[in-house]
mmCIF file of C-alpha atoms and ligand atoms in Angstrom:
data_model
loop_
_atom_site.group_PDB
_atom_site.id
_atom_site.type_symbol
_atom_site.label_atom_id
_atom_site.label_comp_id
_atom_site.label_asym_id
_atom_site.label_seq_id
_atom_site.Cartn_x
_atom_site.Cartn_y
_atom_site.Cartn_z
ATOM 1 C CA MET Q 1052 104.885 106.859 109.880
ATOM 2 C CA SER Q 1053 105.964 103.589 108.454
ATOM 3 C CA LEU Q 1054 105.256 100.188 110.037
ATOM 4 C CA ASP Q 1055 107.567 99.225 112.913
ATOM 5 C CA LEU Q 1056 108.610 95.596 112.340
ATOM 6 C CA THR Q 1057 110.743 95.396 115.556
ATOM 7 C CA GLY Q 1058 110.081 92.014 117.089
ATOM 8 C CA ARG Q 1059 108.325 90.709 113.966
ATOM 9 C CA VAL Q 1060 111.288 90.100 111.504
ATOM 10 C CA ARG Q 1061 113.022 86.721 112.177
ATOM 11 C CA PRO Q 1062 116.085 87.655 114.375
ATOM 12 C CA SER Q 1063 118.739 86.389 111.931
ATOM 13 C CA LEU Q 1064 117.495 88.945 109.405
ATOM 14 C CA VAL Q 1065 117.398 91.905 111.442
ATOM 15 C CA GLY Q 1066 119.759 94.783 110.175
ATOM 16 C CA PHE Q 1067 120.087 93.621 106.506
ATOM 17 C CA GLU Q 1068 120.054 96.286 103.918
ATOM 18 C CA PRO Q 1069 118.936 95.981 100.331
ATOM 19 C CA TYR Q 1070 121.885 95.111 98.170
ATOM 20 C CA ASP Q 1071 123.537 98.281 96.875
ATOM 21 C CA PRO Q 1072 125.572 97.806 93.669
ATOM 22 C CA ALA Q 1073 126.783 101.404 94.218
ATOM 23 C CA PHE Q 1074 125.639 102.090 90.638
ATOM 24 C CA THR Q 1075 125.510 105.567 89.120
ATOM 25 C CA PRO Q 1076 124.868 105.860 85.301
ATOM 26 C CA CYS Q 1077 128.346 106.572 83.790
ATOM 27 C CA ASP Q 1078 129.792 106.584 80.286
ATOM 28 C CA VAL Q 1079 132.254 103.612 81.345
ATOM 29 C CA ASN Q 1080 130.973 101.182 83.856
ATOM 30 C CA LEU Q 1081 133.880 98.951 85.120
ATOM 31 C CA SER Q 1082 132.297 98.377 88.529
ATOM 32 C CA ALA Q 1083 130.535 95.051 88.400
ATOM 33 C CA ASN Q 1084 132.814 92.642 86.639
ATOM 34 C CA GLU Q 1085 130.351 92.328 83.764
ATOM 35 C CA ASN Q 1086 131.437 91.542 80.218
ATOM 36 C CA THR Q 1087 131.379 95.058 78.656
ATOM 37 C CA HIS Q 1088 131.577 93.798 75.032
ATOM 38 C CA GLU Q 1089 128.707 93.498 72.708
ATOM 39 C CA LEU Q 1090 127.412 89.985 72.399
ATOM 40 C CA PRO Q 1091 128.751 88.499 69.116
ATOM 41 C CA ALA Q 1092 126.208 89.003 66.369
ATOM 42 C CA ALA Q 1093 125.678 85.191 65.844
ATOM 43 C CA VAL Q 1094 124.940 84.671 69.625
ATOM 44 C CA ARG Q 1095 122.669 87.634 69.597
ATOM 45 C CA ALA Q 1096 120.776 86.408 66.590
ATOM 46 C CA ALA Q 1097 120.445 82.900 68.022
ATOM 47 C CA ILE Q 1098 119.002 84.277 71.281
ATOM 48 C CA GLU Q 1099 116.596 86.526 69.402
ATOM 49 C CA ARG Q 1100 115.343 83.556 67.390
ATOM 50 C CA ALA Q 1101 114.844 81.572 70.528
ATOM 51 C CA LEU Q 1102 112.970 84.302 72.279
ATOM 52 C CA LEU Q 1103 110.617 84.890 69.413
ATOM 53 C CA SER Q 1104 109.525 81.282 69.422
ATOM 54 C CA THR Q 1105 109.190 80.873 73.159
ATOM 55 C CA PRO Q 1106 105.531 80.678 74.374
ATOM 56 C CA LEU Q 1107 104.974 83.002 77.222
ATOM 57 C CA ASN Q 1108 101.528 81.687 78.415
ATOM 58 C CA ARG Q 1109 102.920 78.340 79.925
ATOM 59 C CA TYR Q 1110 104.890 77.893 83.026
ATOM 60 C CA PRO Q 1111 108.661 77.163 82.559
ATOM 61 C CA ASP Q 1112 110.162 73.627 82.922
ATOM 62 C CA PRO Q 1113 111.033 73.888 86.678
ATOM 63 C CA LEU Q 1114 114.411 72.185 86.429
ATOM 64 C CA ALA Q 1115 115.175 73.481 82.879
ATOM 65 C CA ASN Q 1116 116.041 70.074 81.652
ATOM 66 C CA GLU Q 1117 116.944 71.068 78.119
ATOM 67 C CA LEU Q 1118 119.346 73.579 79.486
ATOM 68 C CA ARG Q 1119 120.769 71.167 81.997
ATOM 69 C CA ASP Q 1120 121.450 68.730 79.249
ATOM 70 C CA ALA Q 1121 123.255 71.350 77.095
ATOM 71 C CA LEU Q 1122 125.232 72.380 80.377
ATOM 72 C CA ALA Q 1123 125.953 68.686 81.152
ATOM 73 C CA GLU Q 1124 127.292 68.274 77.660
ATOM 74 C CA ARG Q 1125 129.458 71.232 77.912
ATOM 75 C CA HIS Q 1126 131.183 69.775 80.971
ATOM 76 C CA GLY Q 1127 131.054 66.114 80.089
ATOM 77 C CA LEU Q 1128 128.613 65.266 82.816
ATOM 78 C CA GLU Q 1129 125.143 63.965 83.244
ATOM 79 C CA ARG Q 1130 121.800 65.980 83.644
ATOM 80 C CA SER Q 1131 121.768 64.654 87.165
ATOM 81 C CA ASN Q 1132 124.984 66.480 88.043
ATOM 82 C CA VAL Q 1133 123.605 69.969 87.032
ATOM 83 C CA ILE Q 1134 121.165 72.343 88.638
ATOM 84 C CA VAL Q 1135 120.376 75.858 87.403
ATOM 85 C CA GLY Q 1136 119.494 78.981 89.431
ATOM 86 C CA ASN Q 1137 118.424 82.585 88.978
ATOM 87 C CA GLY Q 1138 122.045 83.641 88.775
ATOM 88 C CA GLY Q 1139 124.777 82.011 90.773
ATOM 89 C CA ASP Q 1140 123.280 84.126 93.729
ATOM 90 C CA GLU Q 1141 120.291 81.909 94.003
ATOM 91 C CA ILE Q 1142 122.349 78.735 94.086
ATOM 92 C CA LEU Q 1143 124.579 80.158 96.813
ATOM 93 C CA PHE Q 1144 121.615 80.981 98.760
ATOM 94 C CA ASN Q 1145 120.115 77.622 98.466
ATOM 95 C CA LEU Q 1146 123.492 75.892 99.294
ATOM 96 C CA LEU Q 1147 123.589 77.938 102.571
ATOM 97 C CA PHE Q 1148 119.875 77.294 103.122
ATOM 98 C CA ALA Q 1149 120.403 73.539 102.740
ATOM 99 C CA PHE Q 1150 123.725 72.933 104.253
ATOM 100 C CA GLY Q 1151 124.241 75.906 106.616
ATOM 101 C CA GLY Q 1152 121.812 76.670 109.435
ATOM 102 C CA PRO Q 1153 122.191 76.736 113.253
ATOM 103 C CA GLY Q 1154 125.087 74.785 114.506
ATOM 104 C CA ARG Q 1155 126.671 74.206 111.055
ATOM 105 C CA THR Q 1156 130.055 75.752 110.309
ATOM 106 C CA VAL Q 1157 130.424 77.486 107.100
ATOM 107 C CA LEU Q 1158 133.999 78.478 106.263
ATOM 108 C CA THR Q 1159 135.220 81.196 103.862
ATOM 109 C CA CYS Q 1160 138.555 83.023 103.136
ATOM 110 C CA PRO Q 1161 137.824 86.676 102.992
ATOM 111 C CA PRO Q 1162 138.347 89.004 101.295
ATOM 112 C CA ASP Q 1163 136.011 87.196 98.937
ATOM 113 C CA PHE Q 1164 132.424 87.528 97.450
ATOM 114 C CA ALA Q 1165 130.412 89.313 100.178
ATOM 115 C CA GLU Q 1166 127.237 87.343 99.575
ATOM 116 C CA TYR Q 1167 128.628 84.179 101.181
ATOM 117 C CA ALA Q 1168 128.652 85.767 104.526
ATOM 118 C CA ASN Q 1169 125.388 87.592 103.865
ATOM 119 C CA PHE Q 1170 123.511 84.490 102.867
ATOM 120 C CA GLY Q 1171 125.233 82.471 105.565
ATOM 121 C CA ALA Q 1172 124.078 84.863 108.190
ATOM 122 C CA MET Q 1173 120.564 84.936 106.788
ATOM 123 C CA CYS Q 1174 120.575 81.166 106.913
ATOM 124 C CA GLU Q 1175 121.845 81.185 110.584
ATOM 125 C CA ALA Q 1176 125.068 79.279 109.625
ATOM 126 C CA ASP Q 1177 127.939 79.463 112.142
ATOM 127 C CA LEU Q 1178 130.179 81.512 109.843
ATOM 128 C CA ARG Q 1179 133.923 81.218 110.371
ATOM 129 C CA PHE Q 1180 136.676 82.930 108.413
ATOM 130 C CA VAL Q 1181 140.197 82.070 107.564
ATOM 131 C CA PRO Q 1182 141.313 85.480 106.283
ATOM 132 C CA ARG Q 1183 143.746 85.586 103.339
ATOM 133 C CA SER Q 1184 147.220 87.070 103.613
ATOM 134 C CA GLU Q 1185 147.066 90.838 103.566
ATOM 135 C CA VAL Q 1186 150.212 90.973 101.411
ATOM 136 C CA ASP Q 1187 149.479 88.548 98.555
ATOM 137 C CA PHE Q 1188 145.960 87.269 99.420
ATOM 138 C CA SER Q 1189 147.133 83.719 99.599
ATOM 139 C CA ILE Q 1190 145.272 81.196 101.804
ATOM 140 C CA ASP Q 1191 146.895 79.981 104.849
ATOM 141 C CA GLU Q 1192 146.386 76.214 103.979
ATOM 142 C CA ASP Q 1193 147.158 74.583 107.275
ATOM 143 C CA ALA Q 1194 144.957 77.118 109.083
ATOM 144 C CA LEU Q 1195 142.138 76.346 106.522
ATOM 145 C CA LEU Q 1196 142.583 72.648 107.002
ATOM 146 C CA ALA Q 1197 142.539 72.913 110.713
ATOM 147 C CA ALA Q 1198 139.440 75.093 110.685
ATOM 148 C CA ALA Q 1199 137.679 72.755 108.159
ATOM 149 C CA GLN Q 1200 137.800 69.728 110.359
ATOM 150 C CA ASP Q 1201 134.354 70.465 111.826
ATOM 151 C CA ALA Q 1202 132.997 72.457 108.895
ATOM 152 C CA ALA Q 1203 129.796 71.620 107.075
ATOM 153 C CA LEU Q 1204 130.695 73.614 104.072
ATOM 154 C CA VAL Q 1205 133.908 75.319 102.855
ATOM 155 C CA ILE Q 1206 133.639 77.957 100.182
ATOM 156 C CA LEU Q 1207 136.587 78.815 97.953
ATOM 157 C CA THR Q 1208 136.548 81.207 95.023
ATOM 158 C CA SER Q 1209 138.695 80.561 91.970
ATOM 159 C CA PRO Q 1210 139.602 83.061 90.568
ATOM 160 C CA ASN Q 1211 138.791 84.930 93.720
ATOM 161 C CA ASN Q 1212 136.537 88.041 93.631
ATOM 162 C CA PRO Q 1213 138.013 90.652 94.352
ATOM 163 C CA THR Q 1214 141.638 89.528 94.723
ATOM 164 C CA GLY Q 1215 141.897 87.761 91.242
ATOM 165 C CA GLY Q 1216 144.036 84.753 92.134
ATOM 166 C CA LEU Q 1217 143.358 81.001 91.678
ATOM 167 C CA VAL Q 1218 142.938 78.436 94.426
ATOM 168 C CA PRO Q 1219 145.573 75.650 94.338
ATOM 169 C CA ARG Q 1220 144.063 72.423 93.185
ATOM 170 C CA SER Q 1221 146.130 70.678 95.774
ATOM 171 C CA LEU Q 1222 144.371 72.668 98.473
ATOM 172 C CA VAL Q 1223 140.815 71.445 97.215
ATOM 173 C CA GLU Q 1224 142.244 67.971 96.927
ATOM 174 C CA ARG Q 1225 143.435 68.152 100.668
ATOM 175 C CA LEU Q 1226 140.198 69.506 101.749
ATOM 176 C CA LEU Q 1227 138.316 66.691 100.160
ATOM 177 C CA THR Q 1228 140.570 64.013 101.481
ATOM 178 C CA GLU Q 1229 141.506 65.359 105.003
ATOM 179 C CA THR Q 1230 138.097 66.653 106.011
ATOM 180 C CA ASP Q 1231 134.490 65.647 105.749
ATOM 181 C CA ALA Q 1232 133.125 68.950 104.533
ATOM 182 C CA LEU Q 1233 131.258 69.735 101.484
ATOM 183 C CA VAL Q 1234 133.461 72.036 99.413
ATOM 184 C CA LEU Q 1235 132.233 74.535 96.977
ATOM 185 C CA VAL Q 1236 134.561 76.065 94.438
ATOM 186 C CA ASP Q 1237 133.051 79.238 92.942
ATOM 187 C CA GLU Q 1238 134.294 79.402 89.371
ATOM 188 C CA ALA Q 1239 132.216 82.387 88.326
ATOM 189 C CA TYR Q 1240 135.345 83.829 86.490
ATOM 190 C CA VAL Q 1241 137.162 80.810 85.481
ATOM 191 C CA GLU Q 1242 136.750 81.277 81.681
ATOM 192 C CA PHE Q 1243 139.165 84.116 82.003
ATOM 193 C CA ALA Q 1244 141.838 81.958 83.671
ATOM 194 C CA PRO Q 1245 144.330 79.770 81.780
ATOM 195 C CA GLU Q 1246 143.332 76.287 80.329
ATOM 196 C CA GLY Q 1247 143.157 73.670 83.030
ATOM 197 C CA ALA Q 1248 142.281 76.143 85.886
ATOM 198 C CA SER Q 1249 138.710 74.675 86.330
ATOM 199 C CA MET Q 1250 138.402 71.876 88.806
ATOM 200 C CA VAL Q 1251 135.382 70.373 87.026
ATOM 201 C CA ASP Q 1252 137.448 67.266 86.181
ATOM 202 C CA MET Q 1253 137.859 66.612 89.927
ATOM 203 C CA LEU Q 1254 134.178 66.088 90.386
ATOM 204 C CA ALA Q 1255 134.553 62.426 89.288
ATOM 205 C CA GLY Q 1256 135.678 60.735 92.366
ATOM 206 C CA HIS Q 1257 134.956 63.577 94.751
ATOM 207 C CA PRO Q 1258 131.236 63.515 95.597
ATOM 208 C CA ARG Q 1259 131.559 66.279 98.229
ATOM 209 C CA LEU Q 1260 132.958 68.828 95.642
ATOM 210 C CA MET Q 1261 130.683 71.193 94.086
ATOM 211 C CA ILE Q 1262 131.405 73.775 91.358
ATOM 212 C CA LEU Q 1263 129.505 76.923 90.625
ATOM 213 C CA ARG Q 1264 129.455 78.582 87.345
ATOM 214 C CA THR Q 1265 127.483 81.585 85.847
ATOM 215 C CA LEU Q 1266 126.529 83.062 82.522
ATOM 216 C CA SER Q 1267 126.886 86.562 83.883
ATOM 217 C CA LYS Q 1268 130.610 87.083 83.128
ATOM 218 C CA ALA Q 1269 132.200 85.342 80.113
ATOM 219 C CA PHE Q 1270 128.905 84.833 78.603
ATOM 220 C CA ALA Q 1271 127.975 88.492 78.836
ATOM 221 C CA LEU Q 1272 124.494 87.652 80.167
ATOM 222 C CA ALA Q 1273 124.448 89.257 83.615
ATOM 223 C CA GLY Q 1274 120.986 90.705 82.949
ATOM 224 C CA VAL Q 1275 119.520 87.313 82.313
ATOM 225 C CA ARG Q 1276 120.286 85.759 85.622
ATOM 226 C CA CYS Q 1277 121.444 82.281 85.009
ATOM 227 C CA GLY Q 1278 123.998 80.309 87.104
ATOM 228 C CA TYR Q 1279 124.489 76.705 87.672
ATOM 229 C CA LEU Q 1280 126.018 74.129 90.012
ATOM 230 C CA LEU Q 1281 127.876 71.026 88.981
ATOM 231 C CA ALA Q 1282 127.792 68.449 91.703
ATOM 232 C CA ASP Q 1283 126.963 65.032 92.827
ATOM 233 C CA ALA Q 1284 123.508 63.757 91.975
ATOM 234 C CA ALA Q 1285 122.525 63.772 95.657
ATOM 235 C CA VAL Q 1286 123.284 67.393 96.100
ATOM 236 C CA VAL Q 1287 121.457 68.283 93.047
ATOM 237 C CA ASN Q 1288 118.466 66.300 94.208
ATOM 238 C CA GLU Q 1289 118.621 68.114 97.562
ATOM 239 C CA LEU Q 1290 118.833 71.497 95.999
ATOM 240 C CA SER Q 1291 116.055 70.561 93.540
ATOM 241 C CA ALA Q 1292 113.783 69.852 96.350
ATOM 242 C CA ILE Q 1293 114.084 73.239 98.085
ATOM 243 C CA ARG Q 1294 114.664 75.687 95.242
ATOM 244 C CA GLN Q 1295 111.889 78.160 94.088
ATOM 245 C CA ILE Q 1296 110.187 76.018 91.411
ATOM 246 C CA TYR Q 1297 110.153 78.588 88.567
ATOM 247 C CA SER Q 1298 113.226 80.663 89.403
ATOM 248 C CA LEU Q 1299 114.343 80.561 85.781
ATOM 249 C CA ASP Q 1300 111.714 81.926 83.601
ATOM 250 C CA VAL Q 1301 111.064 80.738 79.961
ATOM 251 C CA LEU Q 1302 113.009 83.727 78.538
ATOM 252 C CA ALA Q 1303 116.146 83.204 80.679
ATOM 253 C CA GLN Q 1304 116.080 79.427 79.875
ATOM 254 C CA ALA Q 1305 115.771 80.108 76.189
ATOM 255 C CA THR Q 1306 118.480 82.703 76.168
ATOM 256 C CA ALA Q 1307 120.814 80.633 78.176
ATOM 257 C CA LEU Q 1308 120.327 77.578 76.092
ATOM 258 C CA ALA Q 1309 120.941 79.534 72.820
ATOM 259 C CA ALA Q 1310 124.137 81.156 74.265
ATOM 260 C CA ILE Q 1311 125.515 77.808 75.456
ATOM 261 C CA ARG Q 1312 124.831 76.274 72.025
ATOM 262 C CA GLU Q 1313 126.580 79.157 70.323
ATOM 263 C CA ARG Q 1314 129.503 79.448 72.798
ATOM 264 C CA GLU Q 1315 132.299 78.987 70.260
ATOM 265 C CA HIS Q 1316 131.514 82.703 69.083
ATOM 266 C CA LEU Q 1317 132.242 83.854 72.553
ATOM 267 C CA ARG Q 1318 135.878 82.589 72.542
ATOM 268 C CA PRO Q 1319 137.376 85.718 70.695
ATOM 269 C CA VAL Q 1320 135.524 88.029 73.276
ATOM 270 C CA ILE Q 1321 137.078 86.145 76.181
ATOM 271 C CA GLU Q 1322 140.476 86.181 74.498
ATOM 272 C CA ASP Q 1323 140.189 89.887 73.988
ATOM 273 C CA ILE Q 1324 139.309 90.375 77.538
ATOM 274 C CA VAL Q 1325 142.375 88.370 78.776
ATOM 275 C CA ALA Q 1326 144.674 90.268 76.288
ATOM 276 C CA GLU Q 1327 143.212 93.543 77.503
ATOM 277 C CA ARG Q 1328 143.785 92.315 81.190
ATOM 278 C CA ARG Q 1329 147.447 92.050 80.365
ATOM 279 C CA ARG Q 1330 147.678 95.376 78.654
ATOM 280 C CA LEU Q 1331 145.676 97.088 81.266
ATOM 281 C CA SER Q 1332 147.959 95.609 84.022
ATOM 282 C CA LEU Q 1333 151.086 96.976 82.191
ATOM 283 C CA LEU Q 1334 149.571 100.350 81.854
ATOM 284 C CA LEU Q 1335 148.548 100.511 85.466
ATOM 285 C CA GLY Q 1336 152.063 99.525 86.376
ATOM 286 C CA ASN Q 1337 153.267 102.775 84.967
ATOM 287 C CA ILE Q 1338 151.131 104.769 87.475
ATOM 288 C CA ALA Q 1339 153.385 105.849 90.389
ATOM 289 C CA GLY Q 1340 151.807 105.102 93.769
ATOM 290 C CA LEU Q 1341 149.551 102.422 92.274
ATOM 291 C CA GLU Q 1342 149.832 98.802 93.644
ATOM 292 C CA GLN Q 1343 148.128 95.880 91.908
ATOM 293 C CA TRP Q 1344 147.717 92.142 92.240
ATOM 294 C CA PRO Q 1345 147.873 89.487 89.536
ATOM 295 C CA SER Q 1346 144.563 88.520 88.274
ATOM 296 C CA GLU Q 1347 143.184 85.547 86.221
ATOM 297 C CA ALA Q 1348 139.781 87.056 86.244
ATOM 298 C CA ASN Q 1349 138.119 89.961 84.227
ATOM 299 C CA PHE Q 1350 139.011 92.554 86.950
ATOM 300 C CA ILE Q 1351 142.087 93.881 88.570
ATOM 301 C CA LEU Q 1352 142.379 94.820 92.310
ATOM 302 C CA VAL Q 1353 144.519 97.964 92.855
ATOM 303 C CA ARG Q 1354 145.452 99.976 95.909
ATOM 304 C CA VAL Q 1355 145.921 103.774 95.405
ATOM 305 C CA PRO Q 1356 146.318 106.503 98.008
ATOM 306 C CA HIS Q 1357 143.011 108.044 98.993
ATOM 307 C CA ALA Q 1358 140.999 105.361 97.032
ATOM 308 C CA SER Q 1359 137.542 106.593 97.930
ATOM 309 C CA THR Q 1360 138.203 110.049 96.677
ATOM 310 C CA VAL Q 1361 139.794 108.766 93.527
ATOM 311 C CA ARG Q 1362 136.775 106.615 92.855
ATOM 312 C CA GLN Q 1363 134.454 109.559 93.392
ATOM 313 C CA ARG Q 1364 136.496 111.798 91.034
ATOM 314 C CA LEU Q 1365 136.622 109.072 88.379
ATOM 315 C CA ARG Q 1366 132.897 109.012 88.625
ATOM 316 C CA ASP Q 1367 132.065 112.722 88.936
ATOM 317 C CA GLU Q 1368 134.696 114.238 86.495
ATOM 318 C CA ARG Q 1369 135.327 111.396 84.012
ATOM 319 C CA SER Q 1370 132.007 109.410 84.191
ATOM 320 C CA ILE Q 1371 134.028 106.174 84.885
ATOM 321 C CA LEU Q 1372 132.672 103.837 87.504
ATOM 322 C CA VAL Q 1373 134.891 101.423 89.420
ATOM 323 C CA ARG Q 1374 134.153 99.519 92.649
ATOM 324 C CA ASP Q 1375 135.392 100.994 95.959
ATOM 325 C CA LEU Q 1376 136.248 98.168 98.364
ATOM 326 C CA SER Q 1377 138.248 100.318 100.730
ATOM 327 C CA ALA Q 1378 135.858 99.675 103.551
ATOM 328 C CA ALA Q 1379 136.302 95.966 103.578
ATOM 329 C CA PRO Q 1380 138.706 94.157 105.953
ATOM 330 C CA GLY Q 1381 142.039 93.714 104.429
ATOM 331 C CA LEU Q 1382 141.359 96.000 101.400
ATOM 332 C CA ALA Q 1383 142.196 99.587 102.835
ATOM 333 C CA ASP Q 1384 142.379 101.927 99.748
ATOM 334 C CA CYS Q 1385 141.519 99.168 97.322
ATOM 335 C CA LEU Q 1386 139.539 99.631 94.082
ATOM 336 C CA ARG Q 1387 138.294 96.808 91.815
ATOM 337 C CA ILE Q 1388 138.444 97.669 88.175
ATOM 338 C CA SER Q 1389 136.718 95.406 85.684
ATOM 339 C CA VAL Q 1390 138.659 94.890 82.437
ATOM 340 C CA GLY Q 1391 136.682 96.585 79.660
ATOM 341 C CA THR Q 1392 137.139 97.116 76.003
ATOM 342 C CA ARG Q 1393 140.261 98.707 74.763
ATOM 343 C CA ARG Q 1394 138.684 102.062 74.502
ATOM 344 C CA GLU Q 1395 137.197 101.883 78.040
ATOM 345 C CA ASN Q 1396 140.507 100.605 79.564
ATOM 346 C CA ASP Q 1397 142.326 103.630 77.850
ATOM 347 C CA LEU Q 1398 139.987 106.096 79.213
ATOM 348 C CA LEU Q 1399 140.402 104.576 82.773
ATOM 349 C CA VAL Q 1400 144.325 104.603 82.506
ATOM 350 C CA ASP Q 1401 144.220 108.273 81.378
ATOM 351 C CA ALA Q 1402 141.897 109.245 84.107
ATOM 352 C CA LEU Q 1403 143.811 107.265 86.858
ATOM 353 C CA THR Q 1404 147.121 108.668 85.685
ATOM 354 C CA ALA Q 1405 145.769 112.189 86.064
ATOM 355 C CA LEU Q 1406 144.158 111.433 89.452
ATOM 356 C CA VAL Q 1407 146.391 109.121 91.478
ATOM 357 C CA GLY Q 1408 148.993 110.801 93.524
ATOM 358 C CA LYS Q 1409 147.476 114.239 93.072
ATOM 359 C CA GLU Q 1410 144.692 113.550 95.563
ATOM 360 C CA THR Q 1411 144.187 114.471 99.191
ATOM 361 C CA ARG Q 1412 141.489 113.134 101.438
HETATM 362 N N1 PMP X 2169 130.366 84.244 92.528
HETATM 363 C C1 PMP X 2169 131.125 85.264 92.459
HETATM 364 C C2 PMP X 2169 132.546 85.116 92.911
HETATM 365 C C3 PMP X 2169 130.678 86.528 91.917
HETATM 366 O O1 PMP X 2169 131.521 87.493 91.894
HETATM 367 C C4 PMP X 2169 129.371 86.643 91.477
HETATM 368 C C5 PMP X 2169 128.843 87.921 90.896
HETATM 369 N N2 PMP X 2169 129.354 89.025 91.294
HETATM 370 C C6 PMP X 2169 128.551 85.406 91.695
HETATM 371 C C7 PMP X 2169 129.069 84.341 92.200
HETATM 372 C C8 PMP X 2169 127.070 85.503 91.326
HETATM 373 O O2 PMP X 2169 126.893 85.915 90.083
HETATM 374 P P1 PMP X 2169 125.397 85.763 89.349
HETATM 375 O O3 PMP X 2169 124.308 85.759 90.401
HETATM 376 O O4 PMP X 2169 125.420 86.952 88.429
HETATM 377 O O5 PMP X 2169 125.480 84.516 88.532
#
């Protein structure tokens, strides 16, 4: 019999399950919003050179200053405005650890990235939700402003995972001027949105604004685990003090630095994904019974009758994996489909065309 930890685990952590990416090996994996393209050869080569010359016997630079400098330069900021983490996930956890906690209200607009609520609960924040419209997933701005009056932290996602839309800049502006909350805009997918969608330029003059970015999506480095936060130097200092000291290992730092330096080579890949998103959306529009929402990210949210069965048949009969979100509030019968390569998208559309509407529970 295994050890019974009842009464031993910290109460706020009871009942949490290990994260389940619902991953099954498949020929076509469109389930995790990864970039499914090969890394461009020039980026790959630069990374390999960097890895080969990285000593493994020494501890990493805890704050990854060389990488912070490259990221600061990318965004026209200073090193003191950048902190890196083991994926955006680590930074999200640390933000909730630092600014959540008992008696502190953390506000989100679900459906959104499930980790906000998970990490918030682990850190004993007083989680409050202003759910998005069930029709078009827009945010009720007045309701959010009202709820944010006594919030410690408001988290908005732009483009939002899993619904795909952008958060209006005017809403973030209002939150920053009409409330006293810290405001996190999670821009994990912003490279796939039109020019000007990022709110990084708003950091100047808005010290309570924080912007989360990651190399897991546009940079095709989900396996490397590197995310970063752009924020006021005081926020960066606070997070620097509480983070796991060596959370980004030497290989991750070297890889991320090489990829940031070679980022121009990633532009055509991102353009291809954006073009494929448009094409995929048009093709999905031909499938009777399928509803979809406009997306500025590298995925499309769709609703189909009997979504869970459709997802299972895609996996078992076609070896195509998509994400079933139908159990989440507001997302009945919804699947999230990452935009893949042209070939992957064609396989998906063929399979969905055959399966949707011909399915019973
Ligand atoms: N924010 C959003 C909205 C996400 O969807 C994800 C990953 N799915 C992350 C942050 C974290 O990404 P990572 O830890 O890979 O940087």
